[in-house]
GROMACS .gro file of C-alpha atoms in nm:
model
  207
    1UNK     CA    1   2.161   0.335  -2.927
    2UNK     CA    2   2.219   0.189  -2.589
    3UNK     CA    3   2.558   0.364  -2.550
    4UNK     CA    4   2.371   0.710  -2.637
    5UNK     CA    5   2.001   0.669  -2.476
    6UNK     CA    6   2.106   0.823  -2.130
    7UNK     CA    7   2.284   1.097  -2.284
    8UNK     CA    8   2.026   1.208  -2.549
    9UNK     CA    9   1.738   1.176  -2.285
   10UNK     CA   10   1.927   1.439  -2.093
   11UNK     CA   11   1.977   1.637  -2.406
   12UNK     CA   12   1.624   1.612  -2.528
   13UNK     CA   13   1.509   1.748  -2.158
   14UNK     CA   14   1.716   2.020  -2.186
   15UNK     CA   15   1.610   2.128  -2.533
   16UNK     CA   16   1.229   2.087  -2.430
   17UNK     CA   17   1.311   2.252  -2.144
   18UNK     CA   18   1.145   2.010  -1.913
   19UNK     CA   19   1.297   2.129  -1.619
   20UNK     CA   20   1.096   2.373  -1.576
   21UNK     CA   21   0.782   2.198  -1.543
   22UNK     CA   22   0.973   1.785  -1.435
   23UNK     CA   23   1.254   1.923  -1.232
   24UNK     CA   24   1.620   1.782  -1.321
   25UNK     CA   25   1.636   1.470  -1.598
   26UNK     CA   26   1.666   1.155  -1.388
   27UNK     CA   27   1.942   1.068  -1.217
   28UNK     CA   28   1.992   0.683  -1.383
   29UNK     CA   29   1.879   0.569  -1.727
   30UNK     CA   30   1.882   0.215  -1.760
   31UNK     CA   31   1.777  -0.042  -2.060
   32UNK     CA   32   1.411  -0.182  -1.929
   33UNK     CA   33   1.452  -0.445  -2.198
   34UNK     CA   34   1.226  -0.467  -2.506
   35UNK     CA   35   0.838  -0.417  -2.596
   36UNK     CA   36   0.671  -0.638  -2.837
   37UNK     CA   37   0.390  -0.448  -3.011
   38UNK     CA   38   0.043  -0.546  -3.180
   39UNK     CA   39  -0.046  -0.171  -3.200
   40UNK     CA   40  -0.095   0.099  -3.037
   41UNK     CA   41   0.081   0.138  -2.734
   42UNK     CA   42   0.014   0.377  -2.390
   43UNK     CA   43   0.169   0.421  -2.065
   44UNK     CA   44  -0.073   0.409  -1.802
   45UNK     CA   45  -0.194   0.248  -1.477
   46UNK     CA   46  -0.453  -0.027  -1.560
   47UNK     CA   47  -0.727   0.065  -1.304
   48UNK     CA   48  -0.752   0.435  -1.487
   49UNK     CA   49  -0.749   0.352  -1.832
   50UNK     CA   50  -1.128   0.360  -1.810
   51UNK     CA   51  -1.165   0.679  -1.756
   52UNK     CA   52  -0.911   0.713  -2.104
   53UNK     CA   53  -0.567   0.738  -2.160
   54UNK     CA   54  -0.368   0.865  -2.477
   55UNK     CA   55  -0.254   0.616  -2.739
   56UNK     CA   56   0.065   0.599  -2.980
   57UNK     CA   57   0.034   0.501  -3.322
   58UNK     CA   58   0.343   0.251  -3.327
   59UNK     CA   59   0.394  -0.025  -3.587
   60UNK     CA   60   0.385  -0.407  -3.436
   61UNK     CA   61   0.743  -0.483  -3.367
   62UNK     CA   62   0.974  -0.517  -3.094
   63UNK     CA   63   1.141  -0.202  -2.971
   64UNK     CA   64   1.394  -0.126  -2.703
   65UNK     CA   65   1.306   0.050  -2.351
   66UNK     CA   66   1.497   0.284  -2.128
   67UNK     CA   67   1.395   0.303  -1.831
   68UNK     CA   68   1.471   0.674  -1.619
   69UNK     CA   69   1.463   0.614  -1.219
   70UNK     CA   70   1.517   0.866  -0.868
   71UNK     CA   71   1.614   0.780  -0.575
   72UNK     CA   72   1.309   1.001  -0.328
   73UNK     CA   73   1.434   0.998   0.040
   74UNK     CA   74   1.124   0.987   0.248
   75UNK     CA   75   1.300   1.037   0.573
   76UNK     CA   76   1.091   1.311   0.676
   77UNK     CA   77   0.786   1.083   0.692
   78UNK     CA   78   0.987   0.799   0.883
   79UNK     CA   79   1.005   0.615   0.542
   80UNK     CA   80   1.327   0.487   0.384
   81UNK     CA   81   1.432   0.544   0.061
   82UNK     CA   82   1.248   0.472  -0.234
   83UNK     CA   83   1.340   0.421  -0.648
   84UNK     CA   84   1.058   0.546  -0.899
   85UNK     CA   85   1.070   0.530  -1.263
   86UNK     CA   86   0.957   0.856  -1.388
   87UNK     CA   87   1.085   0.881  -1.739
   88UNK     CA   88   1.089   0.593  -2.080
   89UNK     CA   89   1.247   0.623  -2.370
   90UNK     CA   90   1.150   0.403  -2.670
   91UNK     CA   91   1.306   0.449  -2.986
   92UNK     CA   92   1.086   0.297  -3.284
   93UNK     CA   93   1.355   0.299  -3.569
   94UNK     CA   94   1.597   0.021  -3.578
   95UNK     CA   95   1.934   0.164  -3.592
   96UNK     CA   96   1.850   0.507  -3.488
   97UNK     CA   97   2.135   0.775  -3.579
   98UNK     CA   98   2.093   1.005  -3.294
   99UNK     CA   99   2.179   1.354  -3.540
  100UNK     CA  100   1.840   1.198  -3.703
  101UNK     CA  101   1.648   1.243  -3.354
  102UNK     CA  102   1.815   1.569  -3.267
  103UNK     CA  103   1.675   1.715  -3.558
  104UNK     CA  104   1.308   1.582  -3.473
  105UNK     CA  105   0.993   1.741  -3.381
  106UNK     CA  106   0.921   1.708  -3.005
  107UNK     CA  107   0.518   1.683  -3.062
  108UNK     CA  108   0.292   1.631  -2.655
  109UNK     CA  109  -0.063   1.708  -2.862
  110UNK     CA  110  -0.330   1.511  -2.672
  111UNK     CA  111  -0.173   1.530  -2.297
  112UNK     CA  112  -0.322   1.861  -2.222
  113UNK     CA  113  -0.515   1.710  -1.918
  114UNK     CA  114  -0.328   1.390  -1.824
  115UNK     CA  115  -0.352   1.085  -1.752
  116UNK     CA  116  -0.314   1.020  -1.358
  117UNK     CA  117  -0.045   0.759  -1.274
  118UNK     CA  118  -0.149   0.605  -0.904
  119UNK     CA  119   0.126   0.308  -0.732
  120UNK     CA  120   0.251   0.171  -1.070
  121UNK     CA  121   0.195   0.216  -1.466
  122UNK     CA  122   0.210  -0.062  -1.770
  123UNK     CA  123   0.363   0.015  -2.126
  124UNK     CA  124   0.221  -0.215  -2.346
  125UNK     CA  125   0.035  -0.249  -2.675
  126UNK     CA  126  -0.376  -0.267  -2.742
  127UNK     CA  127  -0.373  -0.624  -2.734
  128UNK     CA  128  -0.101  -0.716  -2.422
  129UNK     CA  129  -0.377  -0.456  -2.238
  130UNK     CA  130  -0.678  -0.634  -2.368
  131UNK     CA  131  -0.527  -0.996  -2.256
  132UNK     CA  132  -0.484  -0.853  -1.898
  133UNK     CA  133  -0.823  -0.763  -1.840
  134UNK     CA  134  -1.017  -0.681  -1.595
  135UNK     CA  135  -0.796  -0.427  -1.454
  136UNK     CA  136  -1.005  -0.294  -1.187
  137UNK     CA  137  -1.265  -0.461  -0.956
  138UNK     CA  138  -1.195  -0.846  -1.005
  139UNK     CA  139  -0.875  -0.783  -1.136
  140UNK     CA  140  -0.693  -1.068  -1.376
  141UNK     CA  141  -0.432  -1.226  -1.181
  142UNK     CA  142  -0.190  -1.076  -1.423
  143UNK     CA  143  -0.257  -0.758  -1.320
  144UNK     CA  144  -0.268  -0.934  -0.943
  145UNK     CA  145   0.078  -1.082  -1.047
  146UNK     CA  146   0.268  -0.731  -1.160
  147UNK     CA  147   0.109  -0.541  -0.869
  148UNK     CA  148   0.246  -0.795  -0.613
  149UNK     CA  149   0.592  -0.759  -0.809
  150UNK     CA  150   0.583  -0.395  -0.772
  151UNK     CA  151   0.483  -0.276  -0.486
  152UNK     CA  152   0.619  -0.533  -0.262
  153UNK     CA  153   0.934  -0.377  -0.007
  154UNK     CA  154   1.210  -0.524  -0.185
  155UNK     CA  155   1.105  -0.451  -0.502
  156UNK     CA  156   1.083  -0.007  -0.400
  157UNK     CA  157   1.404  -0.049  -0.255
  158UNK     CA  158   1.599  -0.107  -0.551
  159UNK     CA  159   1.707   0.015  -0.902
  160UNK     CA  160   1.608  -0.193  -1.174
  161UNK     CA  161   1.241  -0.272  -0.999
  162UNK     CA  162   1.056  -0.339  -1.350
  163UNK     CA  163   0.846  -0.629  -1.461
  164UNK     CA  164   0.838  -0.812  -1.784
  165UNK     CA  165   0.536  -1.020  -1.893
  166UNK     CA  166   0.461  -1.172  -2.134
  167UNK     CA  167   0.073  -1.198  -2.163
  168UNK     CA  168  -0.022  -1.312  -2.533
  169UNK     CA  169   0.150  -1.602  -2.633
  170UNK     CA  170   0.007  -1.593  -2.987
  171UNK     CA  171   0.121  -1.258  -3.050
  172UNK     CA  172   0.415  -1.255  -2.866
  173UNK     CA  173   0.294  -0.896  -2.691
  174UNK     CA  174   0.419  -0.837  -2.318
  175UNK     CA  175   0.410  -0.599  -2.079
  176UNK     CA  176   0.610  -0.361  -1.898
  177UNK     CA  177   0.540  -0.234  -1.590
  178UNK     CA  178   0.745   0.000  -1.371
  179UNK     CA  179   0.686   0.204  -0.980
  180UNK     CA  180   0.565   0.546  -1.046
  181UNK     CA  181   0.530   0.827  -0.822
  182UNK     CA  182   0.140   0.977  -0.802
  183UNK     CA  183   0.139   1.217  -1.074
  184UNK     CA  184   0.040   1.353  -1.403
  185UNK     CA  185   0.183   1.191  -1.758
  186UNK     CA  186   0.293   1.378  -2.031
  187UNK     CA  187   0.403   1.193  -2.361
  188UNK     CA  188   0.585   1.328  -2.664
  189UNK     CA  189   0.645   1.197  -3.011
  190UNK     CA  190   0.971   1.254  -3.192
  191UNK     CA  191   0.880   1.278  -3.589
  192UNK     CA  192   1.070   1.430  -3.877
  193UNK     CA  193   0.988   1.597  -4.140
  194UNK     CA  194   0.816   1.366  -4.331
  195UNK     CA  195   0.560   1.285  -4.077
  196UNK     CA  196   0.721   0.917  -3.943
  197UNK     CA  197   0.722   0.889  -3.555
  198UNK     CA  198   1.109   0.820  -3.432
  199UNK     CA  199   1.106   0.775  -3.085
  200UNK     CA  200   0.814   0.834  -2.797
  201UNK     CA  201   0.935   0.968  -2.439
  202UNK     CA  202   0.728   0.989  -2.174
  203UNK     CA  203   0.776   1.208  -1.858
  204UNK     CA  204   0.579   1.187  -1.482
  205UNK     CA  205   0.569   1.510  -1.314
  206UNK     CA  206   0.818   1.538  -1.042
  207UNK     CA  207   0.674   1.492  -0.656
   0.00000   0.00000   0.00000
């Protein structure tokens, strides 16, 4: 799959016809590494997922993660340039033939309102995002720890600026956690025809 990801995530936009609504597919795809799951898993940023988020039914495992990133020139604020991930790809099938994903059903039921990304989001299971709390207010120095990693200059002035933490040693669940633009989410769920979810791909809206 890694040879493939970047050029099926530009396919898949295409025949969803993101475009429209996300601008252009992103201009680098890149392997984020892998995500250990203890069940359900969501893309948000941790401060917000009070106020709800959507959730993916995905079977504990460990599953690869593309990573999609811009380049934003802010020169006409008198900031420099700056690299957001605004697209993941996570395939959920070991082994994935990509003829069986092109013939999947693109399904974004649920994301009709949201959720709001704000400075950074974390893809991670039910129990990695129970292990970091609190996430807002007295926040877990986890949470502390990723936020520091993220935000910092160096870290926005670079490809590649992703986190990896593991936060529940018992269950081996970790985090990922990438710089987002501040925007609106929109997931999708690749399943085929006998109801079994593929891949997931989620999508920020474009600044």
């Amino acid at each position: 799959m890694d040879a493939f990801a970047p050029e099926f995530v530009r396919t898949t936009w295409v025949e969803l016809e993101l475009e429209d609504v996300f601008g252009p597919p992103p201009q680098w795809i890149d392997r984020a590494g892998d995500l250990v799951t203890d069940g359900d898993v969501n893309w948000s940023t941790p401060e917000f997922t009070k106020d709800g988020t959507f959730y993916h039914a995905v079977p504990p495992g460990r599953y690869p993660v593309y990573a999609g990133t811009d380049r934003y020139d802010l020169s006409d604020t008198g900031g420099p340039p700056r690299y957001y991930v605004n697209t993941l790809f996570m395939p959920l099938v070991p082994l994935l033939p990509a003829d069986r994903l092109a013939d999947a059903q693109w399904d974004d039921e649920g994301y009709d309102d949201g959720p709001y990304f704000r400075d950074y989001a974390c893809l991670w299971s039910v129990g990695a995002e129970r292990a970091t709390l609190p996430h807002w207010g007295n926040k877990s120095e986890a949470i502390l720890r990723i936020e520091r990693s993220l935000l910092s200059e160096e870290a926005l002035s670079r490809r590649g600026n992703w986190t990896d933490d593991l936060v529940d040693p018992a269950s081996g669940a970790n985090v990922l956690s990438f710089p987002v633009w501040d925007n609106t989410l929109r997931g999708f769920e690749a399943r085929d025809a006998d109801d079994e979810i593929l891949a997931l791909l989620f999508v920020v809206w474009s600044p």
